[in-house]
CSV table of C-alpha atoms in Angstrom, one decimal:
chain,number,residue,atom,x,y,z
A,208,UNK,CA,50.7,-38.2,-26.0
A,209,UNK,CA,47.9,-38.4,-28.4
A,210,UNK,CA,46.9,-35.5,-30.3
A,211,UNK,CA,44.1,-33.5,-30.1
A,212,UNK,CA,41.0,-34.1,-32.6
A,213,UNK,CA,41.1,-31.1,-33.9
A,214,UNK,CA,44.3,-29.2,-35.0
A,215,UNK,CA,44.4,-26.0,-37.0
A,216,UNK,CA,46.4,-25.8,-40.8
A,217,UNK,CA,48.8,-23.6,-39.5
A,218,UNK,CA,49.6,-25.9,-36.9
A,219,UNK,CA,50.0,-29.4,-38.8
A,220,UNK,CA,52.3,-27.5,-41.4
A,221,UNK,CA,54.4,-26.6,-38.1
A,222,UNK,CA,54.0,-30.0,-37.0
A,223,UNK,CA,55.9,-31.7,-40.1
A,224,UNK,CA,58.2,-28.6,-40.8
A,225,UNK,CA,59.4,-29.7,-37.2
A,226,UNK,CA,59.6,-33.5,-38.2
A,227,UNK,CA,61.7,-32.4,-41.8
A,228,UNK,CA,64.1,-30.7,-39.8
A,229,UNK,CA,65.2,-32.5,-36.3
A,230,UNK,CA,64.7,-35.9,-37.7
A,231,UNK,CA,68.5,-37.9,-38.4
A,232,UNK,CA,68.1,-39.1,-42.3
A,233,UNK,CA,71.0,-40.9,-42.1
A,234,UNK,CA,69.5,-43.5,-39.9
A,235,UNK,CA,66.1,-44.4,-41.7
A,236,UNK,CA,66.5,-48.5,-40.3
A,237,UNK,CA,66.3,-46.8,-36.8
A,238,UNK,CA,63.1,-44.9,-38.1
A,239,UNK,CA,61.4,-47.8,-39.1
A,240,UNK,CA,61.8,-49.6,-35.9
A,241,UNK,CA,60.5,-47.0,-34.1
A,242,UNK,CA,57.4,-46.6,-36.6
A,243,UNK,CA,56.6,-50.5,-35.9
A,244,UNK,CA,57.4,-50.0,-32.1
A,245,UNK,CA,55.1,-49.2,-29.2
A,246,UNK,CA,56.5,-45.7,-28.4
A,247,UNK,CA,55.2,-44.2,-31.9
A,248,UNK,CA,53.0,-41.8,-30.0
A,249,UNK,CA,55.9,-40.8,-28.3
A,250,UNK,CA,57.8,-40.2,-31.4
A,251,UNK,CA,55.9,-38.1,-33.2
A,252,UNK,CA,54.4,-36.1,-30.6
A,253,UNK,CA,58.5,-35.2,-29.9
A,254,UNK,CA,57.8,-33.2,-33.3
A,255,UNK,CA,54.7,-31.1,-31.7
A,256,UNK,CA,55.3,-27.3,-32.2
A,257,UNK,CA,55.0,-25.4,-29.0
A,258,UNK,CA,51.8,-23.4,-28.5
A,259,UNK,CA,51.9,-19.9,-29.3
A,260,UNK,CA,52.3,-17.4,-26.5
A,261,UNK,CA,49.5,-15.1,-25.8
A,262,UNK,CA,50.5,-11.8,-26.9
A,263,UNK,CA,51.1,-9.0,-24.8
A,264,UNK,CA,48.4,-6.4,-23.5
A,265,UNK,CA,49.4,-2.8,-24.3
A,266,UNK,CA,48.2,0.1,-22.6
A,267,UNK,CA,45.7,1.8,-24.8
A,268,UNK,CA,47.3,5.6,-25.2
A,269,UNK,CA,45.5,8.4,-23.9
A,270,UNK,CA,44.5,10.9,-27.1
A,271,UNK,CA,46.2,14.0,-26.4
A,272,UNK,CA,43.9,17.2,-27.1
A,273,UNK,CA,45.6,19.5,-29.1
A,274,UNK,CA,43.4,23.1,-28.7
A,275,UNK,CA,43.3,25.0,-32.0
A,276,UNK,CA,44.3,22.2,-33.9
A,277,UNK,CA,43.4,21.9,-38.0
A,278,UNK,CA,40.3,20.8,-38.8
A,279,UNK,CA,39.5,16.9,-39.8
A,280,UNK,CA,37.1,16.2,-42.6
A,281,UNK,CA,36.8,12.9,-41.3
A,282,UNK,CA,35.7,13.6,-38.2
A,283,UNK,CA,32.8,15.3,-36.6
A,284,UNK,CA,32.4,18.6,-37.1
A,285,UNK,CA,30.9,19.7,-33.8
A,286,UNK,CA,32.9,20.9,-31.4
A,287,UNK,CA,33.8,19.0,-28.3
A,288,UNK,CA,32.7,19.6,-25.1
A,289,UNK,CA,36.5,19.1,-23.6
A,290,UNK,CA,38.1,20.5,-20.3
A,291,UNK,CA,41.9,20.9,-19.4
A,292,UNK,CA,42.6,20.1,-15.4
A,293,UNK,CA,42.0,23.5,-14.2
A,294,UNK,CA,38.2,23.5,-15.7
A,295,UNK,CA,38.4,25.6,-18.0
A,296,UNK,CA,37.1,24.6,-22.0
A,297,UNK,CA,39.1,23.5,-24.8
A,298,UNK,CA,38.6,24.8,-28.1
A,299,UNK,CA,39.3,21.3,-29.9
A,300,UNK,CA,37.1,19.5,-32.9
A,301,UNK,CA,35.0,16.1,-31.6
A,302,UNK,CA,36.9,12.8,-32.8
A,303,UNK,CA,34.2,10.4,-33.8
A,304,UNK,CA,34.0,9.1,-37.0
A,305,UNK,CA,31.0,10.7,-39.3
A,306,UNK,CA,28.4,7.8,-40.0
A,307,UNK,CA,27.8,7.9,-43.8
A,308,UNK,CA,27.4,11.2,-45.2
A,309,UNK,CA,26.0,13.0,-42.4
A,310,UNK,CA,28.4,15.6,-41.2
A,311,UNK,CA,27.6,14.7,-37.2
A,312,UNK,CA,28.2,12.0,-35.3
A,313,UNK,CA,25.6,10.3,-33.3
A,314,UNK,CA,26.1,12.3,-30.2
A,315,UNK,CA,25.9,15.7,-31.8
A,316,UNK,CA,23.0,14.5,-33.9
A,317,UNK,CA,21.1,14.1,-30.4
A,318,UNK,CA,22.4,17.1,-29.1
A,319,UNK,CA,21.5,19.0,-32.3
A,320,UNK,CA,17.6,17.4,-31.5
A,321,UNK,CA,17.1,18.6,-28.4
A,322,UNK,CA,16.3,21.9,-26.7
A,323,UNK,CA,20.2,23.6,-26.3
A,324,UNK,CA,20.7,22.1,-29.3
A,325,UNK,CA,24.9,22.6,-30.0
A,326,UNK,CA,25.8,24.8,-27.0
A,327,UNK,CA,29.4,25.3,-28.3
A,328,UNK,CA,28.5,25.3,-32.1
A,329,UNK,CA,30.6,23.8,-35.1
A,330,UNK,CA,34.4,23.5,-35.1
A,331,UNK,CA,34.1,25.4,-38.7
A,332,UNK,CA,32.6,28.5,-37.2
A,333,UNK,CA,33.5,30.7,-34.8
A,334,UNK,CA,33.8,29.4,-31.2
A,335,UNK,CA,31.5,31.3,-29.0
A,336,UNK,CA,31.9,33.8,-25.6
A,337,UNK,CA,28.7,33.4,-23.8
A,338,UNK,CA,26.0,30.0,-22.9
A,339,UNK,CA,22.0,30.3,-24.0
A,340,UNK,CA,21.2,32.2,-20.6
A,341,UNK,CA,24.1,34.9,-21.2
A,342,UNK,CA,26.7,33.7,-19.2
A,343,UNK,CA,30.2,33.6,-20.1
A,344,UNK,CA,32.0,30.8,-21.3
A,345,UNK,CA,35.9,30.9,-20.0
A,346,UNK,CA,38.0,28.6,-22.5
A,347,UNK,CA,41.5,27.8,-21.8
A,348,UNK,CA,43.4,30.2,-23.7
A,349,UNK,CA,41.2,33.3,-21.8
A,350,UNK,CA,43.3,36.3,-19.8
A,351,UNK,CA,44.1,35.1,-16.4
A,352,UNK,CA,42.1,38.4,-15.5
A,353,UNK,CA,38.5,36.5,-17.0
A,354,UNK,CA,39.9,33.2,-15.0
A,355,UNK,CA,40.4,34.8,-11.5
A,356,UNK,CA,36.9,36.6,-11.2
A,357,UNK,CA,35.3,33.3,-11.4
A,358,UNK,CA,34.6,32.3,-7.8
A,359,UNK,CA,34.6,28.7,-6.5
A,360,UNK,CA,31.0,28.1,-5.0
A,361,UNK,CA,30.6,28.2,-1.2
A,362,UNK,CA,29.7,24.8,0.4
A,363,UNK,CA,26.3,25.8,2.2
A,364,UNK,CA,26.5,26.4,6.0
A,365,UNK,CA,23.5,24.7,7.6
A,366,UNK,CA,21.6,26.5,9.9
A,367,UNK,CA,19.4,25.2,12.7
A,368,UNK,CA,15.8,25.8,12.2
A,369,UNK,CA,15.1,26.1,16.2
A,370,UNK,CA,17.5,28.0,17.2
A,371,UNK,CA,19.0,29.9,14.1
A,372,UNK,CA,22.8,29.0,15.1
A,373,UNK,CA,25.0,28.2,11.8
A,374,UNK,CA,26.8,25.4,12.0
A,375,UNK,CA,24.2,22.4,12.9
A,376,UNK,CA,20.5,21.3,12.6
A,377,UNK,CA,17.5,20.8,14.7
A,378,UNK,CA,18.4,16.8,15.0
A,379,UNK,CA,21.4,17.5,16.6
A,380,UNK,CA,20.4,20.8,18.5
A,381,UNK,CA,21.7,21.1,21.6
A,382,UNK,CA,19.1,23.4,23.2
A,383,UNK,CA,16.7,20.4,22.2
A,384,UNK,CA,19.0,17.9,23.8
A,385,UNK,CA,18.7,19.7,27.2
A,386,UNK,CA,15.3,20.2,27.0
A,387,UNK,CA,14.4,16.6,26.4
A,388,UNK,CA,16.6,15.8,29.0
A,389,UNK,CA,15.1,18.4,31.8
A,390,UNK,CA,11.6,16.8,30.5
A,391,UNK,CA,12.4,12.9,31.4
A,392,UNK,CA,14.4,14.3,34.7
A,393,UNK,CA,10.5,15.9,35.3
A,394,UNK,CA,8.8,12.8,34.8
A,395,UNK,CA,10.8,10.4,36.3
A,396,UNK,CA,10.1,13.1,39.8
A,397,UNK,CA,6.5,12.9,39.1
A,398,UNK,CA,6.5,8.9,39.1
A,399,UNK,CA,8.9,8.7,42.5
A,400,UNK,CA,7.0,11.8,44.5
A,401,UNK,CA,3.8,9.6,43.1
A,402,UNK,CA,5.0,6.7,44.6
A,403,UNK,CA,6.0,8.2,47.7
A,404,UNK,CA,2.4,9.7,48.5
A,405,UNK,CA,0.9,6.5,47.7
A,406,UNK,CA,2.9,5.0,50.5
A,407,UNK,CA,2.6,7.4,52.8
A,408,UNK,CA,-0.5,7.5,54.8
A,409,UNK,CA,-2.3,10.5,55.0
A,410,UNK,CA,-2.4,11.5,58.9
A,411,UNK,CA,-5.7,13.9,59.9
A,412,UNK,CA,-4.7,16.2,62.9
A,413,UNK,CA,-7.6,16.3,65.6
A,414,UNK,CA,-8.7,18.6,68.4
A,415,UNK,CA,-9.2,16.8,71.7
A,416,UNK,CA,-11.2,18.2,74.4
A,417,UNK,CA,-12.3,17.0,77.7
A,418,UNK,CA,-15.9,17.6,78.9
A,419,UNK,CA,-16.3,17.6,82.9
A,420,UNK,CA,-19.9,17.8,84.4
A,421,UNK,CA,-21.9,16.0,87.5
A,422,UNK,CA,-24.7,14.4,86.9
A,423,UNK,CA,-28.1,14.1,88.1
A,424,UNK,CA,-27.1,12.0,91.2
A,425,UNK,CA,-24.1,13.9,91.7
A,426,UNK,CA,-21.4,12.2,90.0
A,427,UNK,CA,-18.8,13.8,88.6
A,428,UNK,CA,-17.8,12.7,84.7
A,429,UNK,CA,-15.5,13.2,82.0
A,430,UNK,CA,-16.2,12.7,78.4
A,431,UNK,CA,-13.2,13.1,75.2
A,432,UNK,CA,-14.3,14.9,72.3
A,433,UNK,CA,-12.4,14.5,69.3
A,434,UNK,CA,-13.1,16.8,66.4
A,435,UNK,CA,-11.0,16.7,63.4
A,436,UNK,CA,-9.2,19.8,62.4
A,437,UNK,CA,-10.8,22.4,59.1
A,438,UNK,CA,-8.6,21.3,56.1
A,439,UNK,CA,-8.2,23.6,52.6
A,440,UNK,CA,-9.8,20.4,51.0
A,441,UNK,CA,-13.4,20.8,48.9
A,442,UNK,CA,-15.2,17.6,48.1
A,443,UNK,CA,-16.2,17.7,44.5
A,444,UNK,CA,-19.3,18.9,44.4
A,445,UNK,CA,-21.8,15.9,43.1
A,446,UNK,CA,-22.7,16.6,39.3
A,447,UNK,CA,-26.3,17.3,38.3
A,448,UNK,CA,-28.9,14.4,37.4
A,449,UNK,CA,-29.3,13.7,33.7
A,450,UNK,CA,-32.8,14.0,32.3
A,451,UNK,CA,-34.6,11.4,31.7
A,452,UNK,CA,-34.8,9.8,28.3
A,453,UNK,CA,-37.6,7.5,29.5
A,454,UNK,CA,-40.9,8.3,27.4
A,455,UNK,CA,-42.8,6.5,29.9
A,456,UNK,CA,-41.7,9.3,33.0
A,457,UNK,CA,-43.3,11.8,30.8
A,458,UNK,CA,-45.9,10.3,28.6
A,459,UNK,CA,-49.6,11.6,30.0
A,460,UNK,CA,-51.9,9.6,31.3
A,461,UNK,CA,-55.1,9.0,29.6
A,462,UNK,CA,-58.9,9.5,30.4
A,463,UNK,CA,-59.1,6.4,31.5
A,464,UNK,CA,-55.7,6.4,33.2
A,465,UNK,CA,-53.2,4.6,31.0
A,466,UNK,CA,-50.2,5.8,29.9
A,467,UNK,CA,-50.7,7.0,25.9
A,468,UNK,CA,-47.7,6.8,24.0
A,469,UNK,CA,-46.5,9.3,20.7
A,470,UNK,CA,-44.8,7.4,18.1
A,471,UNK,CA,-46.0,10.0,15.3
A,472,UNK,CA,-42.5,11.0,15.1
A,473,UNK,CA,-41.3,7.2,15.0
A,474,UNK,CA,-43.6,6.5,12.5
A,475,UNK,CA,-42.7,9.0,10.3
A,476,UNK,CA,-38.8,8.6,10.4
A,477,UNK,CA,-39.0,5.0,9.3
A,478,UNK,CA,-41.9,5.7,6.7
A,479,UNK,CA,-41.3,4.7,3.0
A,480,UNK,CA,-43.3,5.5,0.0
A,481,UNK,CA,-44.2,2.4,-2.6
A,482,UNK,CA,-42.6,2.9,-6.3
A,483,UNK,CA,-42.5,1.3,-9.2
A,484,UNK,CA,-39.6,0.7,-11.3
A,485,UNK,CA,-40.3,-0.4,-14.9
A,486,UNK,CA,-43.5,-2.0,-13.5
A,487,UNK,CA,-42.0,-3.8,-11.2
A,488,UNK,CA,-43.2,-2.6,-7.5
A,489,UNK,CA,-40.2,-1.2,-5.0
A,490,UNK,CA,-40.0,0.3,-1.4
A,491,UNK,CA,-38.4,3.6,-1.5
A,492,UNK,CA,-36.8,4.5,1.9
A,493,UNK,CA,-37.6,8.0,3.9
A,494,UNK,CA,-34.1,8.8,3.0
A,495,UNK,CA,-35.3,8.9,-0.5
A,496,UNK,CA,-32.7,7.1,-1.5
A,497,UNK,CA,-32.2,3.5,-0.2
A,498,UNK,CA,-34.6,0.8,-2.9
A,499,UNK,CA,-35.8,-2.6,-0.8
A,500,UNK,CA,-37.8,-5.2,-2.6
A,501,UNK,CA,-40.5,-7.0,-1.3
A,502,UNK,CA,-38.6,-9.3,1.4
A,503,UNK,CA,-36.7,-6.4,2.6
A,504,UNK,CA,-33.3,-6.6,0.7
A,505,UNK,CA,-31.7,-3.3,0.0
A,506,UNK,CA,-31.3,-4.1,-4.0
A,507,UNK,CA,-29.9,-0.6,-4.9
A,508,UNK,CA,-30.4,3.2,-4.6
A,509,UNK,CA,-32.8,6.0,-6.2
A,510,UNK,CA,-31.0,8.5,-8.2
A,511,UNK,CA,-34.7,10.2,-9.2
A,512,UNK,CA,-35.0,8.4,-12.3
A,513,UNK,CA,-33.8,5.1,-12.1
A,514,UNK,CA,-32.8,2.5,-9.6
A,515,UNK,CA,-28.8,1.9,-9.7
A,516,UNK,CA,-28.7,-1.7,-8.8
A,517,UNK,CA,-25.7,-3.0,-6.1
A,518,UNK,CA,-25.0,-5.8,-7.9
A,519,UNK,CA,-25.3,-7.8,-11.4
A,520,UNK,CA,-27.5,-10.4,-9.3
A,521,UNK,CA,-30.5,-7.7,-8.5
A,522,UNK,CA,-30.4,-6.6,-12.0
A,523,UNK,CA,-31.0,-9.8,-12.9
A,524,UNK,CA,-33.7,-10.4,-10.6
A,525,UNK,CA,-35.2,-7.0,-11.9
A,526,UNK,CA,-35.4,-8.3,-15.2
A,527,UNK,CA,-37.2,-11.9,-14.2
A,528,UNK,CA,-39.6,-9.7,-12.2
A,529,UNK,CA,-40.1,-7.2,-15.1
A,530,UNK,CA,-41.0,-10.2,-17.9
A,531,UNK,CA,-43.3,-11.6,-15.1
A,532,UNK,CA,-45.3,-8.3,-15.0
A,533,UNK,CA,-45.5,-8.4,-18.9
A,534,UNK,CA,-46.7,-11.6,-19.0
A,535,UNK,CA,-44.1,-13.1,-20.8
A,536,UNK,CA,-42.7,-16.8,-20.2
A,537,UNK,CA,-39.5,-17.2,-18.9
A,538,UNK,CA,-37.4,-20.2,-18.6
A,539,UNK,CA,-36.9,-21.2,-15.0
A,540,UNK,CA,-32.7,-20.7,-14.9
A,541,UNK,CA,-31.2,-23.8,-13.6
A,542,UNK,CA,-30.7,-24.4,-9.7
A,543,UNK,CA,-26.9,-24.7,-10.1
A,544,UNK,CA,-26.5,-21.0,-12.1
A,545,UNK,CA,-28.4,-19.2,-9.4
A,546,UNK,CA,-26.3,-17.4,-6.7
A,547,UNK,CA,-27.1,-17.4,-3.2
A,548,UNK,CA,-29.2,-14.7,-3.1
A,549,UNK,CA,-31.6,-16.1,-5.4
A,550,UNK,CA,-31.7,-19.6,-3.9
A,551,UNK,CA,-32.7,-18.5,-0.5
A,552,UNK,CA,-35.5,-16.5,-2.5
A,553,UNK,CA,-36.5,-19.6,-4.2
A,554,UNK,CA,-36.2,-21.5,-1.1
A,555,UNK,CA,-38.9,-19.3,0.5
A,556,UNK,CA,-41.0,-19.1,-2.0
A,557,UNK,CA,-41.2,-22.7,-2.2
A,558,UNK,CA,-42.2,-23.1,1.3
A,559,UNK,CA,-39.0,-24.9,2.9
A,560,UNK,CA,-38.8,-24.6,6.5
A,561,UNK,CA,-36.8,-21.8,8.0
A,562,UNK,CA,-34.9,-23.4,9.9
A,563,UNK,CA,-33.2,-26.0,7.2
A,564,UNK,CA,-32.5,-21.9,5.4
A,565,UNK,CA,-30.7,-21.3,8.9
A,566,UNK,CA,-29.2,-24.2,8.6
A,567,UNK,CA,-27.6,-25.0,5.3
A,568,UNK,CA,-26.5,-21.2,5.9
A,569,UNK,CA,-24.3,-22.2,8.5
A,570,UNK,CA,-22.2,-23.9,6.0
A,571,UNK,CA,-19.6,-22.6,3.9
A,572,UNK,CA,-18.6,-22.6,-0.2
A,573,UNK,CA,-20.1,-24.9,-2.1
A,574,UNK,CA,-21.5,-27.3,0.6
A,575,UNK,CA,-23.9,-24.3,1.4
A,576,UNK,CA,-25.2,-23.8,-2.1
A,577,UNK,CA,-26.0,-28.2,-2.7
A,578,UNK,CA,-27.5,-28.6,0.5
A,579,UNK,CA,-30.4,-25.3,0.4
A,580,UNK,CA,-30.6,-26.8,-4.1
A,581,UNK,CA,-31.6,-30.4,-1.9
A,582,UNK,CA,-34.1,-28.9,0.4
A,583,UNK,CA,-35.6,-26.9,-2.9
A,584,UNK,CA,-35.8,-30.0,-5.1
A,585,UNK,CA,-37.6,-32.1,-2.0
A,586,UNK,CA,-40.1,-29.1,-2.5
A,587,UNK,CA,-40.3,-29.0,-6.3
């Protein structure tokens, strides 16, 4: 077997302490036969040392807490936060290392930073009897008289919040369970006593009587009157008519007859006042809020001093108008950076027919903005 490419020092000095020592010297024309032979690999590789085996795992011991015991310069000097099996604390010094010449470790350091700050104090002081809120602390070596008086906490006995019984909640409450069950048992009567009068024809009990008489050429006759007996039942009475909302039942006639009509009160819900905004001429609604321009679009509201435009697109507009006003000369903006809004605007004002507007708004995305920019350059 061929050896590996790689082999450590400690490994080839194995490797021909292994050859020194098992090989015959006394026979050195066998050795060079087998040197000039095929089965050299063979040979040598008879002299590889055996792998070393991996050593052993150990258990890692457990440190053993000695209360009480000396103190170690070397180690932290807080003291540690350690309890025996029974729960109670051990008076014992914390075992981490001290980083440089800080006299906590990193822990304690935190600890020491925040709002308790060291609860149990320094190993070198005096350990104390009672926490930051008073109470006391028991530590291992206490009288069993201080141990016993601490009570183990009670686990917390629900009670139901329906019916106040201890031992269970409203989910599983079983005055709930019936009740739910007594209240489908209900309805599932209604539905079959429902059924059952809807199958059931409703029979009207009668009063028969027989008339007897002779009439006028004296023949006698008998005639069957049936009269239905007087139930409890009450038809609904039939409810009232609604007044008329027609202006036209109530309008008065005029002098010479026809019907006159008040739309005072029309006209002055949908009146609106003419403003001007930075000399540019707005629509105020009755509202007193709502701003329309002159084709009607609502372009923003009235706060009493200013209009507060919807968008960035009627501000612009706003502006355009405003420069127009001064007189100023403004650079027509290109078809292709106008927004929809504005095309439809230029559209009109160009002349284009309504109904290619109508129709190029049918379309969607972009196909909708090139084809109302075609019908405005056939005008331009």
């Amino acid at each position: 077997m061929a050896p590996s490419k790689k082999i450590t020092v400690q490994e080839a000095r194995e490797w021909v302490l292994n050859t020194l020592k098992t090989f015959d010297r006394t026979d050195l024309a066998k050795l060079d036969e087998v040197l000039s032979g095929s089965g050299v690999d063979e040979f040598i590789d008879t002299f590889r040392p055996s792998p070393p085996s991996p050593p052993k795992k150990t258990a890692r011991p457990k440190k053993v807490i000695v209360p009480d015991a000396p103190y170690n310069a070397s180690c932290c000097e807080a003291r540690a936060d350690k309890k025996e099996p029974g729960g109670f604390r051990i008076n014992c010094q914390c075992t981490n290392r001290r980083p440089g010449d800080n006299n906590l470790c990193p822990t304690h350091q935190k600890k020491m930073g925040s709002k308790k700050g060291l609860e149990l104090g320094l190993y070198t002081e005096d350990r104390p009897e009672k926490w930051a809120d008073g109470s006391l602390i028991i530590w291992s070596d206490s009288p069993d008289e201080v141990k016993a008086g601490i009570k183990k906490k009670e686990k917390r006995k629900v009670t139901c919040s329906h019916c106040g019984v201890v031992g269970h909640t409203k989910k599983t409450c079983p005055q709930l369970k019936a009740i739910k069950e007594k209240k489908v048992e209900e309805k599932v009567e209604e539905k079959v006593e429902e059924k059952v009068e809807e199958k059931v024809e409703e029979k009207v009990e009668e009063k028969v009587e027989t008339i007897t008489g002779v009439n006028s050429s004296g023949e006698e006759f008998a005639v069957e009157v049936h009269t239905p007996l007087e139930s409890d039942f009450e038809p609904e009475p039939e409810p009232a008519p609604l007044p008329s909302t027609d202006s036209q039942e109530t309008a008065p006639l005029s002098d010479n007859g026809e019907l006159s009509y008040d739309c005072e009160s029309d006209e002055e819900a949908d009146a609106s006042s003419p403003i001007k905004f930075e000399g540019v001429p707005y629509e105020l609604d009755a509202d007193g809020v709502a701003v329309y321009d002159d084709d009607g679009d609502h372009v923003g509201n009235w706060d009493g001093e200013k209009i507060d435009f919807l968008n960035a697109s009627w501000r612009k507009s706003h502006e355009i108008n405003k420069k127009k006003d001064d007189g100023e000369d403004t650079e027509e903006p290109l078809l292709d950076t106008l927004d929809w809004r504005a095309l439809k605007k230029k559209a009109k004002e160009l002349g284009v027919d309504p109904d290619k507007i109508e129709e190029a708004s049918d379309l969607e995305g972009t196909d909708r903005t090139h084809k109302i920019i075609s019908f405005i350059q056939e005008k331009m």
